[in-house]
Coordinates of C-alpha atoms and ligand atoms in Angstrom, one line a residue:
X1 CA 110.2 72.4 97.8
X2 CA 107.2 69.9 97.2
X3 CA 105.2 69.3 100.5
X4 CA 103.2 65.9 99.9
X5 CA 99.6 65.4 100.7
X6 CA 98.2 65.3 104.0
X7 CA 95.6 62.0 104.8
X8 CA 93.0 61.8 107.4
X9 CA 93.3 60.4 110.4
X10 CA 89.9 58.5 110.4
X11 CA 87.4 58.1 108.0
X12 CA 84.0 60.2 108.3
X13 CA 82.3 57.7 110.0
X14 CA 84.8 57.1 112.7
X15 CA 83.5 60.6 114.0
X16 CA 81.0 59.6 116.2
X17 CA 82.6 59.6 119.8
X18 CA 82.4 62.5 122.3
X19 CA 85.4 64.5 121.9
X20 CA 87.3 66.3 123.9
X21 CA 88.1 69.6 122.1
X22 CA 87.0 70.0 118.1
X23 CA 89.2 72.9 116.0
X24 CA 87.9 74.2 113.2
X25 CA 90.1 75.2 110.9
X26 CA 93.7 74.1 110.4
X27 CA 95.4 76.8 109.6
X28 CA 98.5 78.3 112.1
X29 CA 96.3 79.0 115.0
X30 CA 94.1 75.7 114.4
X31 CA 96.9 73.3 114.0
X32 CA 99.2 74.6 116.4
X33 CA 96.2 75.0 119.3
X34 CA 95.8 71.2 118.3
X35 CA 99.3 70.5 119.2
X36 CA 99.4 72.3 122.3
X37 CA 96.4 70.4 123.5
X38 CA 96.9 66.7 121.5
X39 CA 98.6 63.9 124.0
X40 CA 96.4 62.1 126.3
X41 CA 92.8 64.1 125.2
X42 CA 90.4 63.3 122.4
X43 CA 91.4 66.3 120.0
X44 CA 89.6 66.4 116.6
X45 CA 91.4 69.1 113.9
X46 CA 88.6 70.0 110.9
X47 CA 89.7 71.7 108.1
X48 CA 87.0 71.5 104.7
X49 CA 90.4 72.1 102.5
X50 CA 93.0 69.5 101.3
X51 CA 96.4 70.2 102.5
X52 CA 98.7 71.7 101.3
X53 CA 96.6 74.0 100.3
X54 CA 97.1 77.6 98.7
X55 CA 96.9 80.8 101.1
X56 CA 96.7 84.4 100.7
X57 CA 99.3 85.6 103.0
X58 CA 102.9 87.6 102.6
X59 CA 104.6 84.4 103.8
X60 CA 107.0 86.6 106.4
X61 CA 106.9 85.4 110.1
X62 CA 108.0 88.1 112.3
X63 CA 110.3 88.2 115.5
X64 CA 106.7 87.4 117.5
X65 CA 105.8 84.4 115.3
X66 CA 108.9 82.7 115.6
X67 CA 109.2 83.0 119.1
X68 CA 105.9 81.5 120.1
X69 CA 106.8 79.2 117.6
X70 CA 110.7 78.2 119.1
X71 CA 108.8 78.5 122.7
X72 CA 106.6 75.3 121.4
X73 CA 109.9 73.4 120.8
X74 CA 109.9 73.6 117.0
X75 CA 113.0 75.9 116.0
X76 CA 113.6 72.8 113.8
X77 CA 111.3 74.2 111.1
X78 CA 113.4 76.9 110.3
X79 CA 116.4 74.8 109.1
X80 CA 114.0 72.2 108.1
X81 CA 112.0 74.5 105.4
X82 CA 115.2 76.5 104.4
X83 CA 113.3 79.5 105.6
X84 CA 115.1 82.9 104.4
X85 CA 116.3 85.5 107.0
X86 CA 114.8 89.0 106.6
X87 CA 117.1 91.7 107.0
X88 CA 115.7 94.7 104.8
X89 CA 112.5 96.3 104.0
X90 CA 112.6 98.0 100.7
X91 CA 109.5 100.6 100.6
X92 CA 108.4 102.3 97.3
X93 CA 105.6 104.8 96.6
X94 CA 106.0 106.2 93.2
X95 CA 109.4 107.3 92.5
X96 CA 110.6 107.5 96.0
X97 CA 111.4 104.6 97.8
X98 CA 113.1 103.9 100.9
X99 CA 115.4 100.7 102.9
X100 CA 115.2 99.8 106.4
X101 CA 116.8 97.0 108.4
X102 CA 114.5 94.5 109.8
X103 CA 115.2 93.3 113.2
X104 CA 117.2 89.9 113.0
X105 CA 114.4 88.0 114.3
X106 CA 111.4 87.2 111.2
X107 CA 111.8 84.6 108.2
X108 CA 110.1 84.3 105.3
X109 CA 108.3 80.9 104.8
X110 CA 105.7 79.3 102.6
X111 CA 102.3 78.7 103.7
X112 CA 102.3 75.4 102.2
X113 CA 105.1 74.2 104.7
X114 CA 104.2 75.8 107.6
X115 CA 101.1 74.9 107.4
X116 CA 101.4 71.4 106.9
X117 CA 104.2 70.7 109.2
X118 CA 101.8 72.2 112.3
X119 CA 99.2 69.7 111.5
X120 CA 102.0 67.0 111.2
X121 CA 103.5 67.6 114.4
X122 CA 99.7 68.0 116.2
X123 CA 99.2 64.4 114.4
X124 CA 102.2 63.3 115.6
X125 CA 101.5 63.9 119.3
X126 CA 97.9 62.4 118.8
X127 CA 95.4 64.5 117.8
X128 CA 93.3 63.5 114.6
X129 CA 93.0 65.5 111.7
X130 CA 90.2 65.6 109.2
X131 CA 90.1 67.0 105.7
X132 CA 87.2 67.9 102.9
X133 CA 84.7 68.3 105.4
X134 CA 83.1 71.7 106.7
X135 CA 82.1 72.6 110.0
X136 CA 79.0 74.3 111.3
X137 CA 78.8 74.7 115.0
X138 CA 75.1 74.4 117.1
X139 CA 73.4 76.6 119.2
X140 CA 72.8 75.1 122.4
X141 CA 72.6 76.9 125.1
X142 CA 73.8 75.5 128.6
X143 CA 74.5 71.8 127.6
X144 CA 76.9 69.9 128.4
X145 CA 78.1 69.1 124.9
X146 CA 78.6 71.3 121.9
X147 CA 77.5 69.6 118.4
X148 CA 78.6 70.3 115.1
X149 CA 77.7 69.5 111.8
X150 CA 79.9 68.5 109.5
X151 CA 79.4 68.0 105.8
X152 CA 81.5 66.5 103.2
X153 CA 80.6 66.1 99.4
X154 CA 78.6 62.6 100.2
X155 CA 78.5 62.7 103.8
X156 CA 76.7 64.7 106.8
X157 CA 76.3 64.2 110.2
X158 CA 76.4 65.6 113.9
X159 CA 79.5 65.3 116.3
X160 CA 79.2 65.8 119.7
X161 CA 82.2 67.6 121.9
X162 CA 82.6 69.5 125.0
X163 CA 84.5 72.2 123.6
X164 CA 85.3 73.7 120.1
X165 CA 87.8 76.1 118.8
X166 CA 86.9 78.5 116.3
X167 CA 90.1 78.5 114.0
X168 CA 88.4 79.2 110.4
X169 CA 89.9 82.2 109.5
X170 CA 88.7 85.4 107.9
X171 CA 87.0 83.8 105.1
X172 CA 85.2 81.2 107.9
X173 CA 81.5 81.1 108.6
X174 CA 81.6 78.1 111.2
X175 CA 79.6 80.3 113.7
X176 CA 77.2 81.2 111.9
X177 CA 74.0 80.2 113.4
X178 CA 75.1 81.4 116.4
X179 CA 74.0 85.2 116.0
X180 CA 76.3 86.4 119.0
X181 CA 78.7 86.1 117.2
X182 CA 78.2 88.1 114.4
X183 CA 81.3 90.1 112.6
X184 CA 81.0 93.6 111.9
X185 CA 82.5 94.3 108.8
X186 CA 84.4 97.8 108.0
X187 CA 82.6 99.8 105.1
X188 CA 85.6 100.5 103.4
X189 CA 87.8 97.6 104.1
X190 CA 89.8 96.6 101.2
X191 CA 89.8 92.8 100.3
X192 CA 93.1 90.6 100.1
X193 CA 94.4 88.5 96.8
X194 CA 98.1 86.8 96.2
X195 CA 99.8 84.8 94.3
X196 CA 103.2 82.3 94.0
X197 CA 105.0 83.5 91.3
X198 CA 107.5 80.6 89.6
X199 CA 110.7 81.4 88.0
X200 CA 114.3 83.2 88.3
X201 CA 114.0 87.1 89.5
X202 CA 116.2 89.6 89.9
X203 CA 115.3 91.1 93.4
X204 CA 117.4 89.8 96.4
X205 CA 116.9 87.1 99.0
X206 CA 115.5 88.2 102.5
X207 CA 114.6 91.5 101.5
X208 CA 110.4 92.3 101.8
X209 CA 109.0 94.3 98.9
X210 CA 106.3 96.8 99.5
X211 CA 105.1 98.9 96.7
X212 CA 102.6 101.9 98.1
X213 CA 99.7 103.4 96.0
X214 CA 97.1 105.0 97.0
X215 CA 94.4 102.5 96.4
X216 CA 96.1 99.7 97.7
X217 CA 100.0 97.7 98.5
X218 CA 101.7 95.0 96.7
X219 CA 104.1 93.2 98.8
X220 CA 106.9 90.5 97.6
X221 CA 109.2 88.3 99.1
X222 CA 111.6 85.2 98.1
X223 CA 110.5 82.0 99.6
X224 CA 113.2 79.3 100.7
X225 CA 112.4 77.7 97.2
X226 CA 113.3 80.3 95.1
X227 CA 109.8 81.0 94.3
X228 CA 108.7 84.7 94.4
X229 CA 105.1 85.2 97.0
X230 CA 102.9 88.4 96.2
X231 CA 100.5 89.3 98.4
X232 CA 98.4 92.6 98.4
X233 CA 95.7 94.8 99.6
X234 CA 93.2 96.6 97.1
X235 CA 90.6 98.5 97.1
X236 CA 87.7 96.9 95.8
X237 CA 86.2 99.5 93.4
X238 CA 90.0 100.0 92.1
X239 CA 90.4 96.2 91.5
X240 CA 87.5 96.4 89.5
X241 CA 88.1 99.4 87.5
X242 CA 91.5 97.7 86.2
X243 CA 90.0 94.2 85.3
X244 CA 90.7 92.7 88.4
X245 CA 93.2 91.4 91.3
X246 CA 96.1 90.8 88.9
X247 CA 95.3 94.3 86.5
X248 CA 95.5 96.4 90.0
X249 CA 98.1 94.3 91.2
X250 CA 100.6 95.3 87.9
X251 CA 99.0 99.2 88.5
X252 CA 100.6 99.5 91.8
X253 CA 103.7 98.1 90.9
X254 CA 103.6 100.5 87.8
X255 CA 103.1 103.1 89.9
X256 CA 105.9 102.4 91.7
X257 CA 108.3 102.0 88.8
X258 CA 109.1 98.3 90.1
X259 CA 109.8 95.7 87.6
X260 CA 107.3 93.1 86.8
X261 CA 108.4 90.0 88.0
X262 CA 109.0 86.9 85.8
X263 CA 106.4 85.0 85.6
X264 CA 104.1 87.6 87.1
X265 CA 101.2 87.2 83.7
X266 CA 101.0 83.5 84.0
X267 CA 100.5 83.2 87.6
X268 CA 97.3 82.3 89.5
X269 CA 95.8 84.1 92.0
X270 CA 93.6 83.5 95.2
X271 CA 91.5 86.5 96.9
X272 CA 90.4 86.9 100.3
X273 CA 86.8 88.1 101.6
X274 CA 87.0 92.2 102.5
X275 CA 89.7 92.2 105.2
X276 CA 89.1 95.0 108.1
X277 CA 86.3 93.1 110.4
X278 CA 85.9 92.5 114.3
X279 CA 83.8 89.9 116.0
X280 CA 83.0 91.6 119.4
X281 CA 82.7 88.4 120.7
X282 CA 85.2 85.6 120.7
X283 CA 84.1 83.6 123.7
X284 CA 80.5 81.6 124.2
X285 CA 79.5 78.7 126.3
X286 CA 82.0 75.8 125.7
X287 CA 83.3 77.8 122.4
X288 CA 87.1 79.9 121.7
X289 CA 87.6 81.8 118.7
X290 CA 91.0 82.4 117.9
X291 CA 93.1 83.8 114.9
X292 CA 91.9 85.9 112.0
X293 CA 88.2 84.4 112.6
X294 CA 88.6 87.2 115.9
X295 CA 88.6 89.5 113.4
X296 CA 91.7 91.4 111.1
X297 CA 92.9 94.6 110.4
X298 CA 95.1 94.5 107.3
X299 CA 98.0 93.0 106.3
X300 CA 100.7 96.0 106.1
X301 CA 102.7 95.2 109.2
X302 CA 102.6 91.3 109.0
X303 CA 101.5 90.5 112.3
X304 CA 98.7 88.1 111.4
X305 CA 100.5 84.6 111.6
X306 CA 101.9 86.2 114.8
X307 CA 98.0 86.6 116.4
X308 CA 96.8 83.3 115.0
X309 CA 99.8 81.9 116.6
X310 CA 99.9 83.7 120.0
X311 CA 96.1 83.4 120.2
X312 CA 96.3 79.7 120.3
X313 CA 99.0 79.0 122.1
X314 CA 96.7 81.0 125.0
X315 CA 93.6 79.8 124.4
X316 CA 94.8 76.5 124.5
X317 CA 96.1 77.0 128.1
X318 CA 92.0 77.6 129.2
X319 CA 91.2 75.0 127.0
X320 CA 92.6 72.6 128.6
X321 CA 90.9 74.1 132.2
X322 CA 87.6 73.7 130.1
X323 CA 88.0 70.2 129.2
X324 CA 88.6 69.1 132.4
X325 CA 85.2 71.1 133.7
X326 CA 83.0 73.6 131.8
X327 CA 83.2 76.8 134.3
X328 CA 81.0 79.8 132.8
X329 CA 84.1 82.4 134.2
X330 CA 85.7 81.4 131.2
X331 CA 84.6 83.0 128.6
X332 CA 85.0 86.3 130.0
X333 CA 88.2 85.1 130.7
X334 CA 89.0 84.4 127.4
X335 CA 87.4 87.8 125.8
X336 CA 89.0 89.7 128.6
X337 CA 92.9 87.9 127.3
X338 CA 92.7 87.9 123.8
X339 CA 91.6 91.6 123.9
X340 CA 95.1 92.1 126.3
X341 CA 97.4 89.8 123.9
X342 CA 95.9 91.0 120.5
X343 CA 93.3 93.9 120.8
X344 CA 95.9 96.8 121.0
X345 CA 98.1 95.5 118.6
X346 CA 95.2 95.3 116.3
X347 CA 94.1 98.9 116.7
X348 CA 97.8 100.4 115.9
X349 CA 98.4 97.9 112.9
X350 CA 94.5 99.8 111.8
X351 CA 95.5 103.1 112.7
X352 CA 99.0 102.5 110.3
X353 CA 96.5 101.4 107.5
X354 CA 94.7 104.2 108.1
X355 CA 97.7 106.7 107.8
X356 CA 98.8 105.0 104.8
X357 CA 95.4 105.4 102.9
X358 CA 95.3 108.8 103.9
X359 CA 98.5 109.7 102.4
X360 CA 100.3 110.1 105.9
X361 CA 102.3 107.6 105.7
X362 CA 104.0 107.8 102.1
X363 CA 103.8 111.2 101.5
X364 CA 105.0 112.5 104.7
X365 CA 107.0 109.7 106.7
X366 CA 108.5 108.0 103.3
X367 CA 111.2 111.6 102.8
X368 CA 111.5 111.0 106.6
X369 CA 112.6 107.8 106.4
X370 CA 114.9 107.6 103.5
X371 CA 117.4 110.7 105.2
X372 CA 116.7 108.6 108.3
X373 CA 115.6 105.2 108.5
X374 CA 116.5 104.7 112.1
X375 CA 113.6 105.8 112.7
X376 CA 111.8 103.5 110.7
X377 CA 113.8 100.7 112.3
X378 CA 113.0 101.8 115.5
X379 CA 108.9 101.1 114.8
X380 CA 109.9 97.8 112.9
X381 CA 111.8 96.6 116.1
X382 CA 108.7 97.4 117.8
X383 CA 106.3 95.9 115.7
X384 CA 108.3 92.6 115.1
X385 CA 107.1 92.3 118.9
X386 CA 110.4 90.5 120.1
X387 CA 113.7 91.4 120.9
X388 CA 114.9 87.7 120.4
X389 CA 117.5 87.2 118.2
X390 CA 116.9 85.5 115.3
X391 CA 116.2 81.6 116.0
X392 CA 118.3 78.9 113.5
X393 CA 118.7 75.5 113.7
X394 CA 117.2 75.5 117.3
X395 CA 119.6 77.9 119.1
X396 CA 120.0 81.6 118.8
X397 CA 122.0 83.4 116.0
X398 CA 123.3 87.1 116.6
X399 CA 123.2 88.8 113.1
Ligands
FAD1 C1 97.8 89.7 102.0 C2 97.7 89.4 103.2 C3 98.9 89.0 103.2 C4 99.2 88.7 104.5 N1 100.7 88.5 104.8 C5 101.0 88.4 105.9 C6 102.3 88.2 106.5 O1 103.2 88.6 105.7 N2 103.2 87.7 107.6 C7 102.2 87.6 108.6 O2 102.3 87.0 109.9 N3 100.5 87.4 108.4 C8 100.2 88.0 107.1 N4 98.7 87.7 106.9 C9 97.6 87.5 107.7 C10 98.1 85.9 107.7 O3 98.0 85.0 106.6 C11 96.4 85.3 108.1 O4 96.9 85.9 109.8 C12 97.0 84.4 109.3 O5 96.6 83.4 107.9 C13 95.5 83.3 110.3 O6 95.3 82.2 110.5 P1 94.3 81.4 111.0 O7 94.6 80.5 111.1 O8 93.7 82.4 112.1 O9 93.3 81.0 109.7 P2 93.7 80.6 108.3 O10 95.2 80.6 108.1 O11 93.1 81.0 107.3 O12 93.0 79.6 108.3 C14 91.8 78.8 108.5 C15 91.2 77.6 108.1 O13 89.7 76.9 108.3 C16 90.1 76.6 107.4 N5 87.8 76.9 107.1 C17 87.3 78.0 107.2 N6 85.8 77.6 107.5 C18 85.9 75.6 107.6 C19 85.0 75.8 108.1 N7 83.2 76.2 107.9 N8 85.5 74.1 108.3 C20 86.4 73.6 108.4 N9 87.5 74.5 107.8 C21 87.4 75.7 107.6 C22 89.7 77.5 106.2 O14 90.1 76.1 105.0 C23 91.5 77.5 106.4 O15 92.3 76.0 106.0 C24 98.7 88.2 105.7 C25 97.3 88.5 105.3 C26 96.6 88.9 103.8 C27 94.9 89.0 103.5

């Protein structure tokens, strides 16, 4: 499925008004926040990329992510995209494998479709969208407006806003000028990489394949248009020694005796900065941080999209109050709410990734899961974060 290029709704010289909120980053967190705030407010959504843009992601939406989209009245996205209902997880480690049933509430959907859909929705509700610009927030301790420097290849200006929502993801640097928003990166953090593979595959639709190796893991899933998304988290040294991310991913697949997908050697790869990171502060004077920009553990449990959407949904409630009148307690409010909503789930995901690295999960748990899959299925149901049934065509279907 091809997604048309999304055009900016304003030219760069039309940005000089006082915005109610500027949102930096139009990934799922930023676009979803813009959608929640759009209406009678002047909302500007900015992104340095042009959409659709490539994004390293496993493209799996768990139950919590789907339920958040449904709560915002976006259930039609599943039918419109032709999203693939997910029903099984096939775990591989060496010659061992186990197949677990997934809770019947998740979908695979390409990021091209999802991200473009959310931006279009925000624009249709009245938000302005400008792409191809990089934004940096300026420090300004007690001022009534936040200033943001916006640059494009041939443009540079400072714009003003009552509130800024930073949703610039894992690779974002929009807050680099404010020391108190520093990011702590874990010493041995892995990096992410991925590609979309064209061509007929023998893999089953609706099944997530996860191949595990002591130095990383590779996930594969069929998308709505028949292409395959391949996403991996790898040790940097392993990747370097293997000759780069593609060769390292190939080594993981071979270690698991997993057939190399057709088209693998022609695929174009993208990468991320190091994954496991955390920002101690996710709020400041007239600033809220949401999505991956707050920190990210590892992608093994496939929860990042749910965290991005849910943090956007929750921050939008505080943002509405902040636009009407800024109160200093909003800083502590978002800090506490974010920790409550996402903090524990980040820790759990980190613990699972740690167990995987130390062989506990694969060496000890996989043989057990093979014989007692219901144990793993109970864990997966809990990780999916929602007991809702799958949403299809705007209503529940029972699987
Ligand atoms: C290998 C891998 C596999 C994954 N698999 C899954 C999965 O299967 N399921 C799942 O739920 N999650 C998965 N995730 C996590 C998921 O991709 C992220 O959690 C999600 O993309 C976060 O959304 P976001 O909107 O916070 O950030 P992003 O999607 O990264 O969006 C940030 C946006 O900000 C823009 N930007 C950055 N800096 C600036 C700037 N200064 N000015 C303007 N724009 C800027 C970028 O261009 C980008 O468009 C995976 C992640 C990795 C690395």
